[in-house]
Every structure is written in C-alpha cells, then in structure tokens.
Short mmCIF file of C-alpha atoms in Angstrom, two decimals:
data_model
loop_
_atom_site.label_atom_id
_atom_site.label_comp_id
_atom_site.label_asym_id
_atom_site.label_seq_id
_atom_site.Cartn_x
_atom_site.Cartn_y
_atom_site.Cartn_z
CA MET V 1316 11.43 75.88 109.79
CA ASN V 1317 8.90 74.87 106.94
CA ARG V 1318 12.24 73.03 105.12
CA ILE V 1319 13.10 70.91 108.76
CA ARG V 1320 9.65 70.16 109.62
CA PRO V 1321 8.86 67.27 106.72
CA VAL V 1322 12.47 66.17 107.69
CA VAL V 1323 11.21 65.09 110.97
CA VAL V 1324 8.24 63.59 109.86
CA SER V 1325 9.69 61.95 107.54
CA ALA V 1326 12.27 60.86 110.18
CA VAL V 1327 9.63 59.62 112.68
CA ALA V 1328 7.38 57.69 110.31
CA LEU V 1329 10.87 55.60 108.93
CA ALA V 1330 11.67 54.94 112.50
CA ALA V 1331 7.96 53.69 113.38
CA VAL V 1332 8.19 51.32 110.44
CA ALA V 1333 11.47 50.38 110.89
CA THR V 1334 10.22 49.57 114.91
CA LEU V 1335 7.18 47.82 113.87
CA SER V 1336 8.37 45.81 111.20
CA ALA V 1337 11.51 44.25 113.64
CA CYS V 1338 8.96 43.53 115.51
CA SER V 1339 6.85 41.79 113.21
CA GLU V 1340 10.33 39.57 112.13
CA MET V 1341 10.12 38.71 115.99
CA ALA V 1342 6.77 37.84 116.72
CA SER V 1343 6.73 36.04 113.12
CA GLY V 1344 9.77 34.28 114.75
CA ALA V 1345 8.51 33.24 118.01
CA GLN V 1346 6.20 30.59 116.79
CA GLY V 1347 8.40 27.85 116.69
CA PRO V 1348 10.38 28.90 120.34
CA GLU V 1349 13.83 26.99 119.09
CA HIS V 1350 13.56 27.84 115.89
CA GLY V 1351 12.55 31.58 116.11
CA GLN V 1352 15.79 33.47 115.78
CA PRO V 1353 18.72 31.53 114.71
CA GLY V 1354 21.26 30.39 118.02
CA HIS V 1355 18.08 30.62 120.51
CA LYS V 1356 17.08 27.71 122.83
CA MET V 1357 14.06 27.94 124.96
CA LEU V 1358 13.81 26.10 128.12
CA SER V 1359 9.98 26.27 129.70
CA ALA V 1360 7.95 25.08 132.42
CA GLY V 1361 5.65 22.17 131.89
CA THR V 1362 3.77 19.55 133.91
CA VAL V 1363 4.65 15.52 132.86
CA THR V 1364 1.76 13.47 134.79
CA GLY V 1365 3.17 11.91 138.03
CA LEU V 1366 6.16 14.51 138.45
CA GLY V 1367 4.58 17.89 138.36
CA ALA V 1368 6.46 20.87 137.04
CA VAL V 1369 9.08 19.72 135.21
CA VAL V 1370 11.47 21.82 132.83
CA THR V 1371 11.01 20.66 129.05
CA ASP V 1372 12.89 22.11 126.07
CA ALA V 1373 11.29 23.28 122.98
CA ASP V 1374 9.57 19.93 121.83
CA GLY V 1375 8.49 19.45 124.96
CA ARG V 1376 10.87 16.88 125.48
CA THR V 1377 11.31 16.47 129.38
CA LEU V 1378 15.13 17.78 130.68
CA TYR V 1379 17.05 15.98 133.27
CA ARG V 1380 20.21 16.52 135.71
CA PHE V 1381 22.65 13.61 137.06
CA ASP V 1382 23.31 13.22 140.31
CA LYS V 1383 27.14 12.58 139.22
CA ASP V 1384 27.41 16.23 138.34
CA PHE V 1385 27.78 19.00 140.22
CA SER V 1386 26.27 22.47 140.72
CA GLN V 1387 28.80 24.28 142.53
CA PRO V 1388 31.08 24.75 140.56
CA PRO V 1389 28.91 23.39 137.51
CA THR V 1390 30.72 20.52 136.23
CA SER V 1391 29.40 18.20 133.71
CA ASN V 1392 30.26 14.58 134.34
CA CYS V 1393 28.59 12.55 131.64
CA ASP V 1394 30.92 11.95 128.44
CA GLY V 1395 31.32 9.20 125.65
CA GLU V 1396 28.37 6.60 125.94
CA CYS V 1397 26.51 8.52 129.24
CA ALA V 1398 26.25 11.72 126.62
CA ALA V 1399 25.06 9.24 123.43
CA ALA V 1400 22.15 7.94 126.04
CA TRP V 1401 21.63 11.60 127.95
CA PRO V 1402 22.28 14.08 125.38
CA PRO V 1403 23.68 17.14 126.92
CA VAL V 1404 21.35 20.55 126.14
CA LEU V 1405 24.12 22.72 124.43
CA ALA V 1406 23.36 26.47 124.49
CA GLY V 1407 22.29 28.51 121.45
CA VAL V 1408 24.99 31.02 120.16
CA ALA V 1409 21.91 34.00 122.12
CA THR V 1410 20.89 33.29 125.14
CA PRO V 1411 18.10 31.21 125.86
CA MET V 1412 14.23 31.88 125.77
CA LEU V 1413 12.80 30.97 128.85
CA LYS V 1414 8.90 30.64 129.77
CA GLY V 1415 8.51 29.73 133.49
CA ILE V 1416 11.72 29.73 134.13
CA GLN V 1417 13.94 33.06 136.23
CA GLU V 1418 16.72 34.28 133.93
CA THR V 1419 19.23 34.21 136.98
CA GLN V 1420 18.69 30.69 137.73
CA VAL V 1421 20.24 29.74 133.80
CA GLY V 1422 23.69 29.87 132.85
CA THR V 1423 26.41 27.27 130.81
CA VAL V 1424 28.97 24.97 131.53
CA THR V 1425 32.08 24.28 129.50
CA ARG V 1426 32.33 20.48 128.99
CA LYS V 1427 35.09 18.51 128.30
CA ASP V 1428 35.39 18.62 124.77
CA GLY V 1429 34.66 22.49 125.07
CA SER V 1430 31.48 22.90 123.90
CA LYS V 1431 28.92 24.95 126.26
CA GLN V 1432 25.99 23.05 128.15
CA LEU V 1433 22.91 24.87 129.66
CA THR V 1434 22.50 24.94 133.40
CA LEU V 1435 19.89 25.45 135.66
CA ASN V 1436 20.81 26.29 139.37
CA GLY V 1437 24.00 25.36 138.79
CA TRP V 1438 23.31 21.73 137.33
CA PRO V 1439 24.07 20.66 134.09
CA LEU V 1440 21.22 20.38 131.47
CA TYR V 1441 20.32 16.77 129.69
CA GLN V 1442 17.90 15.18 127.89
CA PHE V 1443 17.08 11.42 127.91
CA ALA V 1444 17.50 9.20 124.32
CA GLY V 1445 14.78 7.30 125.69
CA ASP V 1446 11.85 9.84 125.66
CA LYS V 1447 10.31 9.57 122.14
CA ALA V 1448 7.25 11.74 122.80
CA LEU V 1449 6.04 14.81 124.76
CA GLY V 1450 5.38 14.26 128.53
CA GLU V 1451 7.20 11.25 128.77
CA ALA V 1452 9.81 11.04 131.65
CA ASN V 1453 11.38 7.57 130.86
CA GLY V 1454 14.78 8.88 132.33
CA GLN V 1455 13.00 9.51 135.53
CA GLY V 1456 14.99 7.28 138.20
CA VAL V 1457 17.03 5.73 136.10
CA ASN V 1458 20.45 4.36 137.95
CA GLY V 1459 19.30 6.09 141.00
CA THR V 1460 21.31 9.26 139.59
CA TRP V 1461 19.28 10.60 136.58
CA PHE V 1462 15.97 13.18 137.35
CA ALA V 1463 13.85 15.47 136.03
CA ILE V 1464 14.66 18.55 136.95
CA ALA V 1465 11.99 21.51 138.56
CA PRO V 1466 12.24 24.73 136.86
CA ASP V 1467 13.54 25.94 139.87
CA GLY V 1468 16.56 23.68 139.48
CA SER V 1469 15.83 21.23 142.38
CA LYS V 1470 15.58 17.33 141.34
CA ILE V 1471 12.37 15.27 141.03
CA THR V 1472 12.14 12.33 142.68
CA ALA V 1473 8.79 11.72 142.37
CA SER V 1474 8.02 8.19 140.66
CA ARG V 1475 6.29 8.00 137.48
CA ALA V 1476 3.01 6.18 138.24
CA GLY V 1477 1.07 4.98 135.59
CA GLY V 1478 4.16 5.09 133.18
CA SER V 1479 4.14 7.26 130.26
#
C-alpha cells in the first residue's frame, strides 16, 4: 500500500500539469482568433453601421452571400474573375471557431476547383476585395446579387446609409 500511494499521487500530479499546460496553450492561442490554432478559421457575429448584425471573419471583415449561389444543396457559382473580386472563405483543416453563430448552421461546400468553402445556413461565404478596413461593407447590394450575411444565414437587404 505504501508503494502504490506515491505512484498514484505522482500520476495525478503529472496529469494535472499536462492538463493545465494544454489549457495554457489553448488560451494563448486564442489571442488571435484565426491565428490561434493552425487550420482554424473564425466566424463572428459583428455589427456594421447601417446594416446591424453581420458575420465577420477573424479580421473583422464583413462576409457576404451571392444570390446566384444555392443553399439547398449548397452550391458556389462564383469562380474565375468573380472569385478574384469576391474571394471565397475557404475552410481550414479544423472546425471553425464561432462567436455568436450556431455550430449547426456552419458547413462546407466543395468548389469546382476541389477546395472547401465555408457555408452558413447552406450559403457559401465570401469576402469583398473592395472592403479594406474593419466595419466596411462596400459589397452590400452590388449588382443586386451580393449581400452581407446575418448570423442566422439570412441576407441583409438594408442599404448602407452614410457609406462606410
């Protein structure tokens, strides 16, 4: 009994140190949302003046949906020159980190080039090359087919009053 007790105490202490070490690494990695753990992407519920609650990426950039895509089944129809102006939000190698967005609404779609693009409520997600700073939504309503996406996956149809 005397020999077993020190071994058990040592094993418990070692397990506690390993757990705390892992938690510390996760916490320090969470400082930069998209950069926290390799392969993780971040989707957050943010606010854009004139639009209200929108989905943003790790850098706070507004994300969009395209009316020429489909949500059922998820289908992306923006390739080539379109994807240069509207870069798809590609899935990382790990499950995306979410803030203010339901996990059950997030998925992926396989693009024509074989890459995986994140979806929200079935709608493929995009950035807009014309958005350069946090809080911009210069792509809102472009060509009547591009709209900021709300945290529930619906399109935001409001016009931007007062610009960006």
